[in-house]
Coordinates of C-alpha atoms and ligand atoms in Angstrom, one line a residue:
M1 CA 30.8 -33.4 -23.9
K2 CA 29.2 -36.3 -22.4
P3 CA 25.6 -35.5 -23.2
C4 CA 26.5 -34.7 -26.8
L5 CA 28.2 -38.0 -27.1
K6 CA 25.3 -39.7 -25.6
R7 CA 22.9 -38.2 -28.2
A8 CA 25.2 -39.2 -31.0
E9 CA 25.4 -42.7 -29.7
R10 CA 21.7 -42.9 -29.2
K11 CA 21.1 -41.7 -32.7
M12 CA 23.5 -44.2 -34.1
R13 CA 21.7 -47.0 -32.1
I14 CA 18.3 -45.8 -33.3
E15 CA 19.5 -45.9 -36.9
K16 CA 20.9 -49.2 -36.5
A17 CA 17.8 -50.6 -35.0
Q18 CA 15.7 -49.2 -37.8
E19 CA 18.0 -50.8 -40.3
Y20 CA 17.0 -54.1 -38.8
G21 CA 13.3 -53.4 -38.8
A22 CA 12.6 -51.5 -35.6
T23 CA 10.2 -48.6 -35.7
V24 CA 10.9 -45.5 -33.5
V25 CA 7.9 -43.9 -31.6
F26 CA 7.8 -40.7 -29.8
T27 CA 4.9 -41.5 -27.5
F28 CA 4.4 -44.5 -25.4
S29 CA 1.6 -46.8 -26.5
N30 CA 0.5 -50.4 -26.3
T31 CA 2.4 -51.3 -29.5
V32 CA 5.7 -50.9 -27.7
T33 CA 7.5 -54.1 -27.3
H34 CA 11.0 -53.1 -26.0
I35 CA 12.3 -50.2 -24.0
I36 CA 16.0 -49.6 -24.5
A37 CA 17.4 -47.2 -21.9
D38 CA 20.7 -45.4 -22.0
K39 CA 23.4 -47.0 -19.8
D40 CA 23.0 -44.8 -16.8
I41 CA 19.2 -44.7 -16.7
K42 CA 17.7 -46.5 -13.8
Y43 CA 14.4 -48.3 -13.8
N44 CA 12.6 -45.7 -11.7
E45 CA 13.7 -42.9 -14.1
I46 CA 12.1 -44.9 -16.9
L47 CA 8.8 -45.1 -15.1
E48 CA 9.0 -41.3 -14.3
F49 CA 9.9 -40.5 -17.9
L50 CA 7.0 -42.6 -19.2
Q51 CA 4.7 -41.5 -16.4
L52 CA 3.9 -45.1 -15.5
T53 CA 3.7 -46.8 -12.1
E54 CA 4.9 -50.0 -13.7
I55 CA 6.0 -51.4 -17.0
P56 CA 3.2 -53.4 -18.6
E57 CA 3.8 -57.0 -18.8
G58 CA 5.2 -58.2 -22.1
I59 CA 7.4 -55.2 -22.6
A60 CA 11.1 -55.9 -22.2
V61 CA 13.3 -53.1 -20.7
T62 CA 16.9 -53.4 -21.6
N63 CA 20.1 -51.5 -21.7
P64 CA 21.9 -50.7 -25.0
R65 CA 23.9 -53.8 -25.0
W66 CA 20.8 -55.8 -26.0
P67 CA 20.3 -54.5 -29.5
G68 CA 24.1 -54.7 -30.0
D69 CA 24.2 -58.4 -29.1
C70 CA 21.2 -59.1 -31.1
I71 CA 22.9 -57.7 -34.2
R72 CA 26.2 -59.4 -33.3
Y73 CA 24.7 -62.8 -32.8
G74 CA 22.3 -62.6 -35.6
K75 CA 19.4 -63.4 -33.4
L76 CA 17.2 -62.0 -30.7
V77 CA 19.0 -62.9 -27.6
D78 CA 17.0 -63.1 -24.4
P79 CA 16.4 -59.5 -23.1
K80 CA 15.8 -60.9 -19.6
D81 CA 19.3 -62.0 -19.3
F82 CA 21.0 -60.0 -16.6
W83 CA 23.6 -58.7 -19.0
Y84 CA 20.8 -56.5 -20.3
Q85 CA 19.1 -55.4 -17.2
V86 CA 18.5 -51.9 -16.3
P87 CA 19.7 -50.8 -12.8
G88 CA 16.9 -51.1 -10.2
C89 CA 14.7 -53.4 -12.3
P90 CA 12.6 -54.9 -9.6
T91 CA 12.0 -58.5 -10.5
E92 CA 12.0 -60.9 -13.4
S93 CA 8.2 -60.6 -13.6
Q94 CA 8.5 -57.2 -15.3
Q95 CA 10.0 -59.0 -18.3
R96 CA 8.3 -62.4 -18.1
N97 CA 7.9 -62.8 -21.8
P98 CA 11.0 -63.5 -23.6
L99 CA 9.6 -61.8 -26.8
Q100 CA 11.6 -64.0 -28.9
D101 CA 9.8 -63.0 -32.1
A102 CA 9.2 -59.4 -31.2
P103 CA 10.8 -56.5 -33.1
I104 CA 13.5 -54.4 -31.8
S105 CA 12.5 -51.0 -30.5
E106 CA 13.2 -48.3 -28.3
P107 CA 15.6 -45.7 -27.0
I108 CA 14.6 -43.6 -24.0
G109 CA 16.0 -40.6 -22.4
G110 CA 15.7 -38.6 -25.7
H111 CA 13.2 -39.9 -28.2
S112 CA 11.5 -43.1 -28.2
S113 CA 10.7 -45.6 -30.9
L114 CA 8.2 -48.2 -31.7
P115 CA 8.7 -51.3 -33.6
S116 CA 6.5 -52.2 -36.5
S117 CA 7.4 -55.4 -38.3
P118 CA 9.4 -58.1 -36.6
P119 CA 12.8 -58.5 -37.8
S120 CA 12.3 -62.1 -38.1
S121 CA 15.4 -62.7 -40.1
L122 CA 18.2 -60.7 -38.6
Q123 CA 21.1 -61.8 -40.7
V124 CA 24.4 -60.1 -39.9
Q125 CA 27.9 -61.3 -40.1
P126 CA 29.3 -61.2 -36.6
R127 CA 32.8 -59.9 -36.2
P128 CA 34.6 -62.1 -35.5
P129 CA 32.0 -65.0 -35.8
P130 CA 31.1 -66.2 -32.3
K131 CA 31.5 -70.0 -31.9
Q132 CA 29.0 -70.1 -29.1
Q133 CA 26.6 -68.0 -27.3
P134 CA 28.2 -65.5 -25.0
E135 CA 28.8 -66.7 -21.5
T136 CA 26.0 -64.9 -19.7
P137 CA 25.4 -66.6 -16.5
T138 CA 21.9 -66.4 -15.2
N139 CA 21.2 -65.3 -11.7
S140 CA 20.4 -68.8 -10.7
Q141 CA 24.0 -69.9 -11.5
K142 CA 25.4 -67.4 -9.1
D143 CA 26.0 -68.3 -5.6
A144 CA 26.5 -66.1 -2.6
L145 CA 30.2 -66.3 -3.0
D146 CA 30.0 -65.1 -6.6
E147 CA 28.1 -62.1 -5.4
A148 CA 30.6 -61.4 -2.6
I149 CA 33.4 -61.7 -5.2
E150 CA 31.6 -59.2 -7.4
E151 CA 31.1 -56.8 -4.5
C152 CA 34.7 -57.0 -3.5
L153 CA 35.7 -56.3 -7.0
T154 CA 33.3 -53.4 -7.4
T155 CA 33.0 -51.7 -4.0
T156 CA 35.1 -48.8 -2.9
P157 CA 37.9 -49.7 -0.6
I158 CA 36.9 -48.0 2.7
N159 CA 37.9 -50.0 5.7
I160 CA 40.6 -52.4 5.1
E161 CA 40.5 -54.0 8.6
D162 CA 36.9 -55.0 8.4
F163 CA 37.4 -58.1 6.5
L164 CA 41.0 -58.8 7.2
G165 CA 40.4 -59.7 10.9
S166 CA 43.3 -60.5 12.9
S167 CA 45.5 -61.5 10.0
S168 CA 46.0 -57.9 9.1
S169 CA 48.2 -57.5 12.1
S170 CA 50.3 -60.4 11.3
D171 CA 53.0 -58.7 9.2
T172 CA 56.6 -58.6 10.3
E173 CA 57.6 -56.7 13.3
S174 CA 61.0 -55.8 12.0
S175 CA 60.0 -54.2 8.9
P176 CA 56.4 -52.9 9.0
E177 CA 56.3 -51.8 5.5
S178 CA 58.2 -54.6 4.2
S179 CA 55.9 -57.4 3.4
P180 CA 54.6 -57.7 0.0
K181 CA 51.4 -59.1 1.6
R182 CA 51.0 -55.9 3.5
R183 CA 51.4 -53.9 0.3
K184 CA 48.8 -56.0 -1.4
K185 CA 46.5 -55.5 1.6
A186 CA 46.7 -51.8 1.1
S187 CA 44.3 -52.3 -1.8
S188 CA 41.8 -54.3 0.0
S189 CA 38.1 -53.3 0.0
S190 CA 35.2 -53.1 2.2
S191 CA 31.6 -54.3 2.5
N192 CA 29.0 -51.8 3.1
S193 CA 28.2 -50.0 0.0
A194 CA 24.6 -49.9 -0.9
R195 CA 24.8 -51.9 -4.1
D196 CA 22.5 -52.8 -6.9
W197 CA 24.0 -56.1 -8.2
Q198 CA 22.5 -55.6 -11.5
S199 CA 24.5 -52.6 -12.2
H200 CA 27.8 -54.2 -11.1
F201 CA 27.6 -57.8 -12.3
Q202 CA 30.7 -59.5 -13.4
C203 CA 31.0 -62.9 -14.9
M204 CA 33.0 -64.4 -12.0
H205 CA 31.9 -67.9 -12.2
K206 CA 34.5 -70.1 -10.9
H207 CA 36.9 -69.1 -13.7
T208 CA 40.7 -69.7 -13.5
G209 CA 41.8 -66.3 -14.6
A210 CA 43.6 -67.8 -17.5
L211 CA 43.1 -66.1 -20.8
N212 CA 41.5 -68.1 -23.5
P213 CA 43.8 -67.9 -26.4
E214 CA 40.8 -67.7 -28.7
N215 CA 39.3 -64.7 -26.8
P216 CA 38.8 -62.0 -29.6
N217 CA 39.8 -59.3 -27.0
S218 CA 43.1 -60.9 -26.0
R219 CA 45.2 -58.0 -27.3
T220 CA 42.9 -55.4 -25.5
I221 CA 43.2 -57.5 -22.3
Q222 CA 46.9 -57.7 -22.6
I223 CA 47.4 -53.8 -23.0
L224 CA 44.8 -53.2 -20.2
E225 CA 46.6 -55.6 -17.9
E226 CA 49.9 -53.6 -18.5
M227 CA 48.2 -50.4 -17.8
M228 CA 46.5 -51.8 -14.7
Q229 CA 49.9 -53.0 -13.4
I230 CA 51.2 -49.5 -13.7
Y231 CA 48.3 -48.1 -11.7
D232 CA 48.6 -50.8 -9.2
S233 CA 52.3 -50.2 -8.6
L234 CA 51.4 -46.5 -8.2
K235 CA 48.7 -47.5 -5.7
D236 CA 45.9 -45.9 -7.7
Q237 CA 43.3 -48.1 -6.2
W238 CA 40.4 -46.6 -8.2
R239 CA 41.9 -47.0 -11.6
T240 CA 43.3 -50.4 -10.7
R241 CA 39.8 -51.5 -9.6
S242 CA 38.0 -50.3 -12.8
Y243 CA 40.7 -51.9 -15.1
R244 CA 40.4 -55.2 -13.1
I245 CA 36.6 -55.2 -13.6
A246 CA 36.9 -54.4 -17.3
I247 CA 39.6 -57.1 -17.8
S248 CA 37.6 -59.6 -15.9
T249 CA 34.5 -58.9 -18.1
L250 CA 36.5 -59.1 -21.3
K251 CA 38.1 -62.3 -20.1
S252 CA 34.6 -63.9 -19.5
S253 CA 33.2 -62.6 -22.6
N254 CA 35.0 -65.1 -24.9
T255 CA 33.0 -64.6 -28.0
T256 CA 32.1 -60.9 -28.2
Y257 CA 34.7 -58.8 -29.9
I258 CA 34.5 -55.3 -28.2
S259 CA 35.5 -52.9 -30.8
T260 CA 33.3 -49.9 -30.6
Y261 CA 32.7 -47.2 -28.0
E262 CA 29.2 -48.3 -27.5
Q263 CA 30.0 -51.9 -26.8
A264 CA 32.7 -50.9 -24.4
I265 CA 30.8 -48.4 -22.5
S266 CA 28.0 -50.9 -22.0
L267 CA 30.3 -53.3 -20.1
P268 CA 30.0 -53.3 -16.4
G269 CA 32.5 -51.0 -14.7
V270 CA 33.6 -49.3 -17.9
G271 CA 33.1 -45.6 -18.0
D272 CA 33.7 -43.0 -20.7
R273 CA 37.5 -42.8 -20.4
L274 CA 38.1 -46.5 -20.2
A275 CA 35.7 -47.2 -23.2
K276 CA 37.7 -44.6 -25.2
K277 CA 41.0 -46.4 -24.3
I278 CA 39.4 -49.7 -25.4
V279 CA 38.5 -48.2 -28.8
E280 CA 42.0 -46.7 -29.0
I281 CA 43.6 -50.1 -28.4
V282 CA 41.4 -51.8 -31.0
S283 CA 41.9 -49.0 -33.7
T284 CA 45.6 -48.4 -33.1
D285 CA 47.0 -51.6 -31.4
R286 CA 48.5 -49.5 -28.8
L287 CA 47.6 -47.2 -25.8
Q288 CA 49.4 -43.8 -25.7
R289 CA 48.9 -43.5 -22.0
L290 CA 50.6 -46.8 -21.4
E291 CA 53.5 -45.6 -23.6
Y292 CA 53.8 -42.4 -21.8
A293 CA 53.6 -44.1 -18.5
K294 CA 56.4 -46.4 -19.5
L295 CA 58.5 -43.4 -20.4
D296 CA 57.6 -41.2 -17.3
P297 CA 60.8 -41.3 -15.4
K298 CA 59.2 -40.3 -12.0
D299 CA 56.7 -43.2 -12.2
Q300 CA 59.4 -45.5 -13.3
I301 CA 61.7 -44.6 -10.4
L302 CA 59.0 -44.8 -7.8
K303 CA 58.1 -48.2 -9.0
L304 CA 61.8 -49.3 -9.0
F305 CA 62.2 -48.2 -5.4
H306 CA 58.9 -49.6 -4.2
G307 CA 59.9 -52.9 -5.6
I308 CA 62.8 -53.2 -3.2
Y309 CA 62.0 -55.8 -0.4
G310 CA 61.5 -53.8 2.8
V311 CA 60.7 -50.5 1.1
G312 CA 57.2 -49.3 1.3
L313 CA 55.6 -46.5 -0.7
V314 CA 56.3 -43.8 1.8
Q315 CA 60.0 -44.7 1.8
A316 CA 60.2 -45.0 -1.9
R317 CA 58.6 -41.5 -2.3
K318 CA 61.3 -40.2 0.2
F319 CA 64.1 -41.7 -1.9
V320 CA 62.5 -40.0 -5.0
A321 CA 62.2 -36.7 -3.1
A322 CA 65.9 -37.0 -2.1
G323 CA 66.8 -37.1 -5.8
Y324 CA 67.9 -40.6 -6.0
T325 CA 67.3 -42.2 -9.4
T326 CA 69.0 -45.6 -9.3
L327 CA 69.4 -48.5 -7.0
E328 CA 73.1 -47.7 -6.9
D329 CA 72.2 -44.2 -5.6
I330 CA 70.3 -45.5 -2.7
K331 CA 72.9 -48.2 -1.9
K332 CA 75.7 -45.6 -1.8
N333 CA 73.8 -42.7 -0.1
A334 CA 70.7 -43.8 1.8
T335 CA 70.5 -45.3 5.3
L336 CA 69.1 -48.7 4.8
T337 CA 68.1 -51.6 7.0
E338 CA 69.9 -54.9 6.4
P339 CA 66.8 -56.5 4.7
Q340 CA 66.6 -53.5 2.4
R341 CA 70.3 -53.7 1.5
I342 CA 69.7 -57.4 0.6
G343 CA 66.5 -56.3 -1.3
I344 CA 68.7 -54.0 -3.4
E345 CA 71.4 -56.5 -4.0
R346 CA 69.0 -59.3 -5.0
Y347 CA 66.6 -56.9 -6.7
S348 CA 66.4 -58.7 -10.0
D349 CA 66.3 -62.2 -8.4
F350 CA 63.4 -61.3 -6.3
K351 CA 61.6 -59.6 -9.2
Q352 CA 61.7 -62.7 -11.4
R353 CA 58.7 -65.1 -11.3
I354 CA 59.6 -68.6 -10.1
P355 CA 58.7 -71.4 -12.4
R356 CA 56.2 -73.8 -10.9
E357 CA 58.6 -76.7 -11.1
E358 CA 61.3 -74.8 -9.2
V359 CA 58.8 -73.8 -6.4
K360 CA 58.1 -77.6 -6.1
Q361 CA 61.8 -78.3 -5.7
H362 CA 62.2 -75.7 -3.0
G363 CA 59.1 -77.2 -1.3
D364 CA 60.6 -80.8 -1.5
I365 CA 63.8 -79.7 0.0
V366 CA 62.0 -78.2 2.9
S367 CA 59.8 -81.2 3.5
T368 CA 62.9 -83.6 3.3
A369 CA 64.7 -81.5 5.9
L370 CA 61.6 -81.4 8.1
K371 CA 61.3 -85.2 8.3
T372 CA 64.8 -85.4 9.9
I373 CA 63.5 -83.0 12.7
D374 CA 60.0 -84.4 13.3
E375 CA 58.4 -86.9 11.0
K376 CA 55.0 -85.7 12.0
V377 CA 55.4 -82.2 10.9
Q378 CA 54.1 -81.4 7.5
S379 CA 54.9 -78.7 5.0
H380 CA 52.5 -77.4 2.4
V381 CA 53.3 -75.0 -0.4
M382 CA 50.5 -72.3 -0.5
G383 CA 49.7 -69.1 -2.3
S384 CA 49.5 -69.0 -6.0
Y385 CA 51.3 -72.4 -6.2
R386 CA 48.4 -74.1 -4.6
R387 CA 46.0 -72.3 -7.0
G388 CA 47.9 -74.0 -9.8
A389 CA 49.9 -71.0 -11.1
K390 CA 52.5 -71.7 -13.7
D391 CA 54.9 -69.3 -12.0
C392 CA 54.9 -67.7 -8.5
G393 CA 56.1 -64.5 -7.0
D394 CA 57.4 -66.2 -3.9
I395 CA 57.3 -69.5 -2.1
D396 CA 54.7 -69.6 0.7
I397 CA 55.1 -72.7 3.0
I398 CA 52.9 -73.6 6.0
L399 CA 54.4 -75.9 8.7
T400 CA 51.9 -77.8 10.8
K401 CA 51.4 -80.9 12.9
E402 CA 48.3 -82.7 14.1
G403 CA 47.7 -81.8 17.7
A404 CA 50.7 -79.3 18.0
G405 CA 50.5 -75.8 19.2
V406 CA 52.5 -72.7 18.2
E407 CA 55.2 -73.2 20.8
E408 CA 56.1 -76.7 19.7
L409 CA 56.0 -75.6 16.0
H410 CA 58.1 -72.6 16.6
E411 CA 60.9 -74.9 18.0
V412 CA 60.6 -77.0 14.8
L413 CA 60.9 -73.8 12.7
E414 CA 64.1 -72.8 14.5
K415 CA 65.7 -76.1 13.9
L416 CA 64.5 -76.2 10.3
V417 CA 65.9 -72.8 9.5
E418 CA 69.2 -73.8 11.1
K419 CA 69.4 -76.9 9.1
L420 CA 68.6 -75.2 5.8
F421 CA 71.2 -72.6 6.4
D422 CA 73.7 -75.3 7.1
R423 CA 73.0 -77.0 3.7
K424 CA 73.2 -73.6 1.9
F425 CA 69.6 -73.7 0.8
L426 CA 68.6 -70.7 2.9
M427 CA 70.7 -67.6 1.9
C428 CA 69.4 -64.9 4.3
G429 CA 66.7 -64.2 6.8
L430 CA 64.8 -61.0 6.1
A431 CA 62.2 -60.8 8.8
I432 CA 60.7 -62.8 11.6
A433 CA 57.4 -62.1 13.4
R434 CA 56.4 -64.0 16.5
H435 CA 52.8 -63.8 17.6
D436 CA 50.7 -65.9 19.9
D437 CA 48.8 -67.1 16.9
G438 CA 51.8 -68.3 14.9
T439 CA 55.3 -67.4 13.7
K440 CA 56.3 -66.2 10.3
W441 CA 59.8 -66.2 8.9
H442 CA 60.7 -64.4 5.7
G443 CA 63.9 -65.1 3.8
A444 CA 65.5 -66.3 0.7
S445 CA 66.4 -69.7 -0.6
R446 CA 68.3 -71.0 -3.6
L447 CA 68.7 -74.3 -5.4
E448 CA 72.2 -75.8 -5.8
G449 CA 74.1 -74.8 -8.9
E450 CA 76.0 -72.1 -10.5
G451 CA 74.2 -68.7 -10.8
K452 CA 70.9 -70.0 -9.4
P453 CA 68.8 -67.0 -8.4
W454 CA 67.7 -66.3 -4.8
R455 CA 64.0 -66.8 -4.3
R456 CA 61.8 -65.2 -1.6
I457 CA 60.5 -67.9 0.7
D458 CA 58.1 -67.5 3.7
F459 CA 57.5 -70.0 6.5
L460 CA 54.4 -69.9 8.6
V461 CA 53.6 -72.2 11.6
V462 CA 50.1 -73.2 12.0
P463 CA 48.7 -75.1 15.0
G464 CA 47.1 -78.4 13.8
E465 CA 43.7 -77.3 15.0
E466 CA 43.7 -74.2 12.7
I467 CA 45.0 -75.9 9.5
G468 CA 41.6 -75.6 7.6
A469 CA 41.3 -71.8 8.1
A470 CA 45.0 -71.3 7.4
F471 CA 44.7 -73.3 4.1
L472 CA 41.8 -71.1 3.1
Y473 CA 43.7 -67.9 3.9
F474 CA 47.1 -68.7 2.5
T475 CA 45.6 -70.1 -0.8
G476 CA 44.0 -66.8 -1.6
N477 CA 43.9 -65.0 -3.8
D478 CA 43.4 -61.8 -1.9
V479 CA 40.2 -60.8 -3.5
F480 CA 38.8 -64.3 -3.0
N481 CA 39.7 -64.1 0.7
R482 CA 38.1 -60.8 1.0
S483 CA 34.9 -62.1 -0.5
M484 CA 34.9 -65.0 1.9
R485 CA 35.3 -62.7 4.8
L486 CA 32.6 -60.4 3.5
L487 CA 30.3 -63.3 3.1
A488 CA 30.9 -64.5 6.6
S489 CA 30.4 -61.0 7.9
K490 CA 27.1 -60.7 6.1
K491 CA 25.9 -63.9 7.7
G492 CA 26.9 -62.6 11.2
M493 CA 30.1 -64.6 11.3
R494 CA 33.7 -63.7 11.3
L495 CA 36.4 -65.4 9.2
N496 CA 40.2 -65.1 9.6
Q497 CA 43.3 -67.2 9.2
K498 CA 42.5 -68.9 12.5
G499 CA 38.9 -69.9 12.0
L500 CA 35.2 -69.2 11.4
Y501 CA 33.4 -67.6 14.4
K502 CA 29.8 -66.8 15.2
D503 CA 28.2 -64.5 17.7
V504 CA 30.8 -61.7 17.2
V505 CA 29.8 -58.6 18.8
R506 CA 30.7 -55.4 17.0
G507 CA 30.7 -51.8 18.2
K508 CA 29.6 -48.8 16.4
N509 CA 32.5 -48.5 14.0
R510 CA 32.4 -52.3 13.4
E511 CA 35.2 -52.9 15.9
K512 CA 35.2 -56.3 17.5
L513 CA 34.0 -56.3 21.0
N514 CA 34.4 -60.1 21.5
E515 CA 36.1 -62.9 19.7
G516 CA 32.9 -64.9 19.1
T517 CA 32.5 -68.6 19.3
L518 CA 34.6 -70.8 17.1
L519 CA 32.5 -72.7 14.6
E520 CA 35.3 -74.4 12.5
S521 CA 39.0 -74.0 12.0
K522 CA 40.3 -77.4 11.1
D523 CA 38.5 -78.4 8.0
E524 CA 38.6 -76.1 5.0
K525 CA 35.7 -77.7 3.2
K526 CA 33.5 -77.4 6.4
I527 CA 34.1 -73.6 6.4
F528 CA 32.5 -73.4 2.9
E529 CA 29.7 -75.6 4.1
I530 CA 28.9 -73.5 7.1
L531 CA 29.0 -70.4 5.0
G532 CA 26.6 -72.1 2.7
V533 CA 28.6 -72.0 -0.5
P534 CA 29.8 -75.0 -2.6
Y535 CA 33.4 -75.9 -2.0
R536 CA 35.6 -74.1 -4.6
P537 CA 39.0 -75.9 -5.3
P538 CA 42.1 -73.8 -5.1
E539 CA 42.5 -73.4 -8.8
H540 CA 39.0 -71.8 -9.0
R541 CA 39.9 -69.1 -6.4
I542 CA 41.3 -66.6 -8.8
C543 CA 39.4 -63.4 -9.1
Ligands
DCT1 N1 46.9 -62.8 1.0 C1 45.7 -62.1 1.3 N2 45.6 -60.8 1.2 C2 46.7 -60.1 0.8 C3 47.9 -60.8 0.4 C4 48.0 -62.1 0.6 O1 44.7 -62.7 1.7 N3 46.5 -58.8 0.5 C5 46.9 -64.3 1.2 C6 46.4 -64.9 -0.1 C7 47.6 -65.5 -0.7 C8 48.6 -65.7 0.4 O2 48.2 -64.7 1.4 C9 50.0 -65.5 -0.2 O3 50.2 -64.2 -0.5 P1 51.2 -63.8 -1.7 O4 52.4 -64.7 -1.7 O5 51.4 -62.3 -1.5 O6 50.4 -63.9 -3.0 P2 50.2 -65.1 -4.0 O7 48.7 -65.3 -4.2 O8 51.0 -66.4 -3.5 O9 50.8 -64.6 -5.3 P3 52.4 -64.6 -5.7 O10 52.5 -65.6 -6.8 O11 52.6 -63.2 -6.3 O12 53.1 -64.8 -4.6
MG2 MG1 53.0 -66.2 -3.0

């Protein structure tokens, strides 16, 4: 199927280019100005096909997206832009001349073409009319962190522990599967894939993740996000990853309406199936697979059970296998831990997102209570709240004090929890984990008033000396954290929630042989500085 489809696409592309003045040629000659390669073709394959050792200077080599964008924007966009690069293209020098006035050309991989007269007046009506040029960041705008983010988004999850460092062992003792953080960690990724950045690029430039209401692809994005959530909840890491990349590309491409298979398939990370889904959404305003998934009772039940606090995927599958179909079934018939029982009872409370203002109120109650215990202990609301989210999944609070160690803070935490239970703000404890490097407390809190929902609240004590690294880690998001760790690792360092270290010796399987030497732990900004990337404020850490 695929090759046929390719030929049809290529034919359409050639015809379209000819409409705009390009001339197709079947042999390579010095009249060629552009070589347009099929999406999957690599630079060295072009050389092989043309029997050349290098592409002569002045000839632009692009992917199929370039002619599409020229037509869409009614002008010859710069073929050197990395959106149009062919994987493996060695350096910019191959395409030094922008060829602004040159004619369109050339498919490869089948039959080639040659331009004759320049289409100097490409007048097409864009659909919808772009208000500005597409956001196509140039290589120079990308910093090392952007590249690490791309890599984290596009590489295969192989070894979770590689970049999670010691924090990966910090989940609760009492319920190993229970932590939502642990569940999210299950989809973490690794570093080492041999990667050609040009074939994976994402427009990951310090964006906030918010969808521009004028984005012409907003409906497509909305449906793809729903589908991605389903795959994510089913722990289908591959599909989640490709949906995530496609959504991210569509979000950053604010002016390009992606409506055809050809446009869709030329997006980074979009393969044949996803491209077809995008076309299906555009042409039918719905996605059949999503509708089936919404109907598929097994998926739904697994998702329902996996959403219970304290129930991991393995346990959820066991419940499904045992024939349970409702929360009531489980409550009546299954053997449950106390946190799981509370998780069922408060299921709908814990599922609701918490409005930002309410998160703040919970945070204020905690900080007021803290002052009566030790004025010098500070509390900070972290996680999505610190990233500026308008609503949050839970309330993540760090407790810290200048000069204080874990022991001292642990005592403060005990007193705080007692006090907050007394004033009926805390409703239950769900898990506690005490480690040498800190203590975590999971529970639920509630504001005063009739029918107020219980909210998931987490406390974490952090020694004053480690506050910078902890701020970095507990701000997230998870992909951003992974990319910072990846970057540190690439620079021969190690980053975790306790600090940034150098001289870490690793064994054959990348296992740590020593702790390394601490470089920085107190100052979040300095960690960025040492890693050689510009400081990125919390609201720009959404990937
Ligand atoms: N974290 C991480 N890796 C994970 C999970 C979490 O680095 N796999 C870090 C980053 C955010 C912080 O912990 C708090 O985690 P959550 O509360 O799970 O996420 P959040 O970003 O606060 O999002 P939510 O609004 O859903 O709570
Ligand atoms: Mg959170």
